[in-house]
Amino acid sequence: MEEYHRPCDEVGFNAEEAHNIVKECVDGVLGGEDYNQNNINQWTASIVEQSLAHLVKLGKAYKYIVTCAVVQRSAYGFHTASSCFWDTTSDGTCTVRWENRTMNCIVNVFAIAIVL
Amino acid sequence: MDRRPRMTKSSAGQATHHSPVAPKRERRPSMFEKEAYAQILRERLRESVHDVQYVEPPFDDSIADIGKEWKSALAKLKFANSYRMEPLKKFQAHSVEIKVQQMLKESLKDVKYDDKAFSHLSLDLADRVLATVKEFGYHRYKFIVKVLFIEKTGQAINIASRWIWDVAWDSWVEAKHETESYVALVLVFALYCE
């Protein structure tokens, strides 16, 4: 009995697409804004939620994890590393670094394939 | 799409830019409108910069081509049905949290913030935490470990994560280690591969 197998023309995670989606979300939320302690919670939450919503709209069989760090711009040191144990053929990640005059924003997207 | 209101606003600001297009009849958005929209976006984002830091899989052409052939071959492979509806051993967040917190404390005891050393240390720590979590022996689980070091210089930082996963089996763990000069944060995500 043949199972329904969705014809996929690309295999693996499309990082380019994810990058565009995330970039648009961040631009929309933080574009032209200055760092503001009152709004920062709301901004990080909306960046992450919007990115996630758009990624899901792609309709691919993936689980997504989106992490966003927004830091006020000053003289500080910041290191981040990630180590992943997954299937390298189907899973992938994309990092987008965005900055303006008053803040830095780093968004990380991890996509894990669901084997249907 | 609310292109038309933007058009009138921008044409006032750039009088010499283009001759104003009078939208007397229904028409598809003209090239001028698109440019005006782009101009507004550019102005708004004038001071902002973005780039992609790290992209996987490798974007080098030769490697990507080989990868694609292999990947497409793999896609046609269908995995045999294991008839298992749930993982053998469900991910226990609290035991992993204790272990990771302890590991973090041990490795960062008396370590002062140092620019160069920390870039190696963060990668090293991420690998070690991954190895530790793998030792727990959760089968068919995929792990993602994120390590963040933030120097304390009086700036504010806000970190948020959201995810879409299977709430029954997938979970995450957070461990924080704070010292006088820096804060270390480790996030571990565990996802069940069905």
CSV table of C-alpha atoms in Angstrom, one decimal:
chain,number,residue,atom,x,y,z
A,1,MET,CA,0.0,0.0,0.0
A,2,GLU,CA,1.5,3.3,-1.1
A,3,GLU,CA,1.6,6.0,1.6
A,4,TYR,CA,1.0,9.5,0.5
A,5,HIS,CA,4.4,11.1,0.1
A,6,ARG,CA,4.5,14.8,-0.5
A,7,PRO,CA,6.7,15.5,-3.5
A,8,CYS,CA,9.6,17.7,-2.3
A,9,ASP,CA,11.8,19.4,-4.8
A,10,GLU,CA,14.4,20.3,-2.1
A,11,VAL,CA,15.8,18.2,0.6
A,12,GLY,CA,17.0,19.6,3.9
A,13,PHE,CA,16.4,22.9,5.6
A,14,ASN,CA,16.2,26.0,3.4
A,15,ALA,CA,18.2,28.5,5.3
A,16,GLU,CA,17.8,31.2,2.8
A,17,GLU,CA,14.1,31.3,3.2
A,18,ALA,CA,14.3,31.3,6.9
A,19,HIS,CA,16.8,34.1,6.8
A,20,ASN,CA,14.5,36.2,4.8
A,21,ILE,CA,11.6,35.6,7.0
A,22,VAL,CA,13.5,36.4,10.2
A,23,LYS,CA,15.0,39.5,8.7
A,24,GLU,CA,11.6,40.8,7.7
A,25,CYS,CA,10.2,40.2,11.2
A,26,VAL,CA,13.1,41.9,12.9
A,27,ASP,CA,13.0,44.8,10.6
A,28,GLY,CA,9.3,45.2,11.1
A,29,VAL,CA,9.5,45.1,14.9
A,30,LEU,CA,12.8,46.9,15.6
A,31,GLY,CA,13.2,49.0,12.5
A,32,GLY,CA,13.7,52.6,13.4
A,33,GLU,CA,13.3,52.1,17.1
A,34,ASP,CA,15.7,52.9,19.9
A,35,TYR,CA,16.3,50.8,22.9
A,36,ASN,CA,13.5,51.2,25.3
A,37,GLN,CA,13.3,49.3,28.6
A,38,ASN,CA,9.5,49.4,28.7
A,39,ASN,CA,9.0,47.9,25.3
A,40,ILE,CA,11.9,45.4,25.1
A,41,ASN,CA,9.9,42.5,26.5
A,42,GLN,CA,7.2,43.0,24.0
A,43,TRP,CA,9.6,43.4,21.2
A,44,THR,CA,11.5,40.2,21.8
A,45,ALA,CA,8.3,38.3,22.3
A,46,SER,CA,6.8,39.6,19.1
A,47,ILE,CA,10.0,39.0,17.0
A,48,VAL,CA,10.1,35.4,18.1
A,49,GLU,CA,6.4,34.8,17.7
A,50,GLN,CA,6.1,36.4,14.3
A,51,SER,CA,9.1,34.5,13.0
A,52,LEU,CA,7.7,31.3,14.3
A,53,ALA,CA,4.3,32.0,12.8
A,54,HIS,CA,5.8,32.8,9.4
A,55,LEU,CA,8.0,29.7,9.5
A,56,VAL,CA,5.1,27.5,10.2
A,57,LYS,CA,3.2,29.1,7.3
A,58,LEU,CA,5.8,27.6,5.0
A,59,GLY,CA,3.9,24.4,5.5
A,60,LYS,CA,7.0,22.2,5.8
A,61,ALA,CA,7.1,19.2,8.2
A,62,TYR,CA,9.5,20.8,10.7
A,63,LYS,CA,9.7,21.5,14.3
A,64,TYR,CA,11.1,24.9,14.9
A,65,ILE,CA,12.9,26.5,17.8
A,66,VAL,CA,13.5,30.3,17.5
A,67,THR,CA,15.7,32.1,20.0
A,68,CYS,CA,16.2,35.8,20.1
A,69,ALA,CA,18.6,37.9,22.2
A,70,VAL,CA,18.3,41.7,22.1
A,71,VAL,CA,21.1,43.6,23.8
A,72,GLN,CA,21.5,47.3,24.4
A,73,ARG,CA,24.4,48.5,22.5
A,74,SER,CA,27.4,49.4,24.6
A,75,ALA,CA,30.9,48.2,25.3
A,76,TYR,CA,30.3,44.7,26.3
A,77,GLY,CA,31.5,41.2,25.4
A,78,PHE,CA,29.1,38.6,24.2
A,79,HIS,CA,29.8,35.0,23.3
A,80,THR,CA,27.4,32.4,22.1
A,81,ALA,CA,27.9,28.8,20.9
A,82,SER,CA,25.6,26.0,20.0
A,83,SER,CA,26.2,22.3,19.6
A,84,CYS,CA,23.6,20.1,18.1
A,85,PHE,CA,22.9,16.4,17.9
A,86,TRP,CA,20.6,15.7,14.9
A,87,ASP,CA,20.3,14.4,11.4
A,88,THR,CA,22.5,16.7,9.3
A,89,THR,CA,20.8,15.8,6.1
A,90,SER,CA,17.3,17.0,7.1
A,91,ASP,CA,17.8,19.4,10.0
A,92,GLY,CA,19.4,22.8,9.9
A,93,THR,CA,20.0,26.1,11.6
A,94,CYS,CA,20.1,29.8,10.6
A,95,THR,CA,21.4,32.7,12.5
A,96,VAL,CA,20.6,36.3,11.7
A,97,ARG,CA,22.5,39.2,13.3
A,98,TRP,CA,20.9,42.6,13.2
A,99,GLU,CA,21.9,45.9,14.7
A,100,ASN,CA,21.2,49.5,14.7
A,101,ARG,CA,22.4,52.5,16.6
A,102,THR,CA,21.2,51.5,20.0
A,103,MET,CA,20.8,47.7,20.0
A,104,ASN,CA,22.0,44.4,18.8
A,105,CYS,CA,19.8,41.5,18.0
A,106,ILE,CA,20.7,37.9,17.3
A,107,VAL,CA,18.1,35.5,16.2
A,108,ASN,CA,18.7,31.8,15.9
A,109,VAL,CA,16.4,29.4,14.1
A,110,PHE,CA,16.7,25.6,14.5
A,111,ALA,CA,14.6,23.4,12.3
A,112,ILE,CA,14.2,19.7,13.1
A,113,ALA,CA,12.5,17.5,10.5
A,114,ILE,CA,9.5,15.4,11.4
A,115,VAL,CA,9.7,12.1,9.6
A,116,LEU,CA,6.2,11.4,8.5
B,1,MET,CA,-1.8,46.2,0.5
B,2,ASP,CA,-1.8,49.8,1.7
B,3,ARG,CA,0.6,51.1,-0.9
B,4,ARG,CA,-1.5,54.1,-2.0
B,5,PRO,CA,-1.5,56.0,1.3
B,6,ARG,CA,2.3,55.5,1.5
B,7,MET,CA,2.7,56.8,-2.0
B,8,THR,CA,1.1,60.2,-1.1
B,9,LYS,CA,3.2,60.6,2.0
B,10,SER,CA,6.4,59.9,0.2
B,11,SER,CA,5.7,62.0,-2.8
B,12,ALA,CA,5.3,65.0,-0.6
B,13,GLY,CA,8.7,64.3,0.9
B,14,GLN,CA,10.5,63.8,-2.4
B,15,ALA,CA,9.2,66.5,-4.6
B,16,THR,CA,11.9,66.2,-7.2
B,17,HIS,CA,12.1,62.4,-7.1
B,18,HIS,CA,9.4,61.4,-9.5
B,19,SER,CA,6.4,63.1,-11.1
B,20,PRO,CA,3.5,62.2,-8.9
B,21,VAL,CA,1.3,59.5,-10.3
B,22,ALA,CA,-2.4,60.4,-10.0
B,23,PRO,CA,-4.3,57.2,-9.2
B,24,LYS,CA,-7.4,58.1,-11.1
B,25,ARG,CA,-8.2,54.6,-12.1
B,26,GLU,CA,-7.6,51.1,-10.9
B,27,ARG,CA,-4.1,50.1,-11.9
B,28,ARG,CA,-1.5,47.7,-10.8
B,29,PRO,CA,1.1,49.3,-8.5
B,30,SER,CA,3.6,51.2,-10.6
B,31,MET,CA,7.3,51.0,-10.5
B,32,PHE,CA,7.4,54.3,-8.7
B,33,GLU,CA,5.3,53.1,-5.8
B,34,LYS,CA,7.5,50.1,-5.3
B,35,GLU,CA,10.5,52.3,-5.3
B,36,ALA,CA,8.9,54.7,-2.9
B,37,TYR,CA,8.1,51.9,-0.6
B,38,ALA,CA,11.7,50.7,-0.8
B,39,GLN,CA,12.9,54.2,-0.2
B,40,ILE,CA,10.8,54.5,3.0
B,41,LEU,CA,12.1,51.2,4.2
B,42,ARG,CA,15.6,52.2,3.5
B,43,GLU,CA,15.2,55.4,5.4
B,44,ARG,CA,13.7,53.7,8.4
B,45,LEU,CA,16.4,51.2,8.5
B,46,ARG,CA,19.2,53.6,7.5
B,47,GLU,CA,21.1,53.0,10.6
B,48,SER,CA,20.5,49.4,11.0
B,49,VAL,CA,22.7,46.6,9.6
B,50,HIS,CA,22.0,42.9,9.3
B,51,ASP,CA,23.9,39.9,8.2
B,52,VAL,CA,23.7,36.2,8.4
B,53,GLN,CA,26.2,34.9,10.8
B,54,TYR,CA,26.1,31.2,10.3
B,55,VAL,CA,24.1,29.1,7.8
B,56,GLU,CA,23.8,25.4,7.7
B,57,PRO,CA,24.0,23.3,5.4
B,58,PRO,CA,27.3,24.5,3.8
B,59,PHE,CA,26.7,26.9,1.0
B,60,ASP,CA,29.9,26.1,-0.9
B,61,ASP,CA,28.7,25.1,-4.3
B,62,SER,CA,30.7,22.0,-4.9
B,63,ILE,CA,29.9,20.5,-1.5
B,64,ALA,CA,26.3,21.5,-1.8
B,65,ASP,CA,25.9,19.7,-5.1
B,66,ILE,CA,27.2,16.4,-3.7
B,67,GLY,CA,25.1,16.9,-0.7
B,68,LYS,CA,22.0,17.3,-2.8
B,69,GLU,CA,22.4,14.1,-4.7
B,70,TRP,CA,22.9,12.2,-1.5
B,71,LYS,CA,20.1,13.9,0.2
B,72,SER,CA,17.6,13.2,-2.6
B,73,ALA,CA,18.6,9.6,-2.5
B,74,LEU,CA,18.0,9.6,1.2
B,75,ALA,CA,14.6,11.2,0.8
B,76,LYS,CA,13.4,8.3,-1.2
B,77,LEU,CA,14.4,6.0,1.6
B,78,LYS,CA,11.4,5.2,3.8
B,79,PHE,CA,12.1,4.2,7.3
B,80,ALA,CA,10.7,0.9,8.5
B,81,ASN,CA,7.8,1.3,10.9
B,82,SER,CA,8.9,0.8,14.4
B,83,TYR,CA,5.3,0.6,15.7
B,84,ARG,CA,6.4,2.7,18.7
B,85,MET,CA,4.1,5.5,19.6
B,86,GLU,CA,6.2,7.0,22.4
B,87,PRO,CA,9.9,7.1,23.4
B,88,LEU,CA,11.2,4.3,25.6
B,89,LYS,CA,12.5,6.7,28.1
B,90,LYS,CA,10.9,10.1,28.3
B,91,PHE,CA,13.2,13.1,28.6
B,92,GLN,CA,13.5,13.9,32.3
B,93,ALA,CA,14.1,17.6,32.5
B,94,HIS,CA,14.9,17.9,36.2
B,95,SER,CA,17.6,15.3,36.3
B,96,VAL,CA,19.3,16.8,33.2
B,97,GLU,CA,19.0,20.3,34.7
B,98,ILE,CA,20.7,19.2,37.9
B,99,LYS,CA,23.6,17.6,36.0
B,100,VAL,CA,24.1,20.5,33.6
B,101,GLN,CA,23.9,23.1,36.4
B,102,GLN,CA,26.5,21.1,38.3
B,103,MET,CA,28.7,20.9,35.3
B,104,LEU,CA,28.5,24.6,34.6
B,105,LYS,CA,29.4,25.4,38.2
B,106,GLU,CA,32.4,23.2,38.1
B,107,SER,CA,33.8,24.4,34.8
B,108,LEU,CA,33.2,28.1,35.5
B,109,LYS,CA,34.3,28.2,39.1
B,110,ASP,CA,36.9,31.0,39.5
B,111,VAL,CA,37.0,31.7,35.7
B,112,LYS,CA,37.2,35.4,35.0
B,113,TYR,CA,35.9,37.0,31.9
B,114,ASP,CA,38.4,36.9,29.1
B,115,ASP,CA,37.6,37.8,25.5
B,116,LYS,CA,39.8,35.3,23.6
B,117,ALA,CA,39.5,32.4,26.0
B,118,PHE,CA,35.7,32.6,26.1
B,119,SER,CA,35.2,32.1,22.4
B,120,HIS,CA,37.0,28.7,22.7
B,121,LEU,CA,35.4,28.0,26.1
B,122,SER,CA,31.9,28.5,24.8
B,123,LEU,CA,32.3,26.0,22.0
B,124,ASP,CA,34.1,23.6,24.3
B,125,LEU,CA,31.4,23.9,26.9
B,126,ALA,CA,28.6,23.4,24.3
B,127,ASP,CA,30.3,20.2,23.2
B,128,ARG,CA,30.8,18.9,26.7
B,129,VAL,CA,27.2,19.6,27.7
B,130,LEU,CA,26.0,17.8,24.5
B,131,ALA,CA,28.2,14.8,25.4
B,132,THR,CA,26.8,14.8,28.9
B,133,VAL,CA,23.2,14.9,27.8
B,134,LYS,CA,23.9,12.1,25.3
B,135,GLU,CA,25.2,10.0,28.1
B,136,PHE,CA,21.8,10.0,29.7
B,137,GLY,CA,20.8,7.6,27.0
B,138,TYR,CA,17.5,9.0,25.8
B,139,HIS,CA,16.9,7.1,22.6
B,140,ARG,CA,15.7,8.7,19.4
B,141,TYR,CA,16.1,12.2,20.8
B,142,LYS,CA,17.7,15.0,19.0
B,143,PHE,CA,19.5,17.7,21.1
B,144,ILE,CA,20.3,21.3,20.7
B,145,VAL,CA,22.6,23.0,23.2
B,146,LYS,CA,23.0,26.8,23.3
B,147,VAL,CA,25.6,28.5,25.4
B,148,LEU,CA,25.6,32.2,26.0
B,149,PHE,CA,28.2,34.3,27.8
B,150,ILE,CA,27.3,37.9,28.6
B,151,GLU,CA,29.7,40.3,30.1
B,152,LYS,CA,28.3,42.4,32.9
B,153,THR,CA,28.9,46.0,32.0
B,154,GLY,CA,25.6,47.5,33.0
B,155,GLN,CA,23.8,47.0,29.8
B,156,ALA,CA,20.4,45.3,29.5
B,157,ILE,CA,19.8,42.1,27.7
B,158,ASN,CA,16.6,40.3,26.8
B,159,ILE,CA,16.5,36.7,25.6
B,160,ALA,CA,13.4,35.0,24.3
B,161,SER,CA,12.7,31.6,22.8
B,162,ARG,CA,9.6,30.1,21.2
B,163,TRP,CA,9.1,26.8,19.7
B,164,ILE,CA,6.8,24.5,17.8
B,165,TRP,CA,7.2,20.9,18.9
B,166,ASP,CA,5.4,17.9,20.3
B,167,VAL,CA,4.5,19.0,23.8
B,168,ALA,CA,4.2,15.4,25.0
B,169,TRP,CA,7.8,14.3,24.5
B,170,ASP,CA,9.9,17.4,23.8
B,171,SER,CA,11.3,19.6,26.5
B,172,TRP,CA,14.0,22.1,27.4
B,173,VAL,CA,16.4,22.8,30.3
B,174,GLU,CA,18.0,26.0,31.4
B,175,ALA,CA,21.1,26.5,33.6
B,176,LYS,CA,22.5,29.8,34.7
B,177,HIS,CA,25.7,30.6,36.3
B,178,GLU,CA,26.3,34.2,37.5
B,179,THR,CA,29.6,35.7,38.7
B,180,GLU,CA,30.8,39.2,39.3
B,181,SER,CA,32.0,39.8,35.7
B,182,TYR,CA,29.7,37.7,33.5
B,183,VAL,CA,26.6,35.6,33.3
B,184,ALA,CA,26.7,32.2,31.6
B,185,LEU,CA,23.5,30.7,30.3
B,186,VAL,CA,23.0,27.2,28.9
B,187,LEU,CA,19.9,26.1,27.1
B,188,VAL,CA,19.3,22.5,26.2
B,189,PHE,CA,16.4,21.5,23.9
B,190,ALA,CA,15.4,17.8,23.5
B,191,LEU,CA,13.2,16.8,20.6
B,192,TYR,CA,11.9,13.3,20.1
B,193,CYS,CA,12.4,12.1,16.5
B,194,GLU,CA,9.4,10.1,15.7
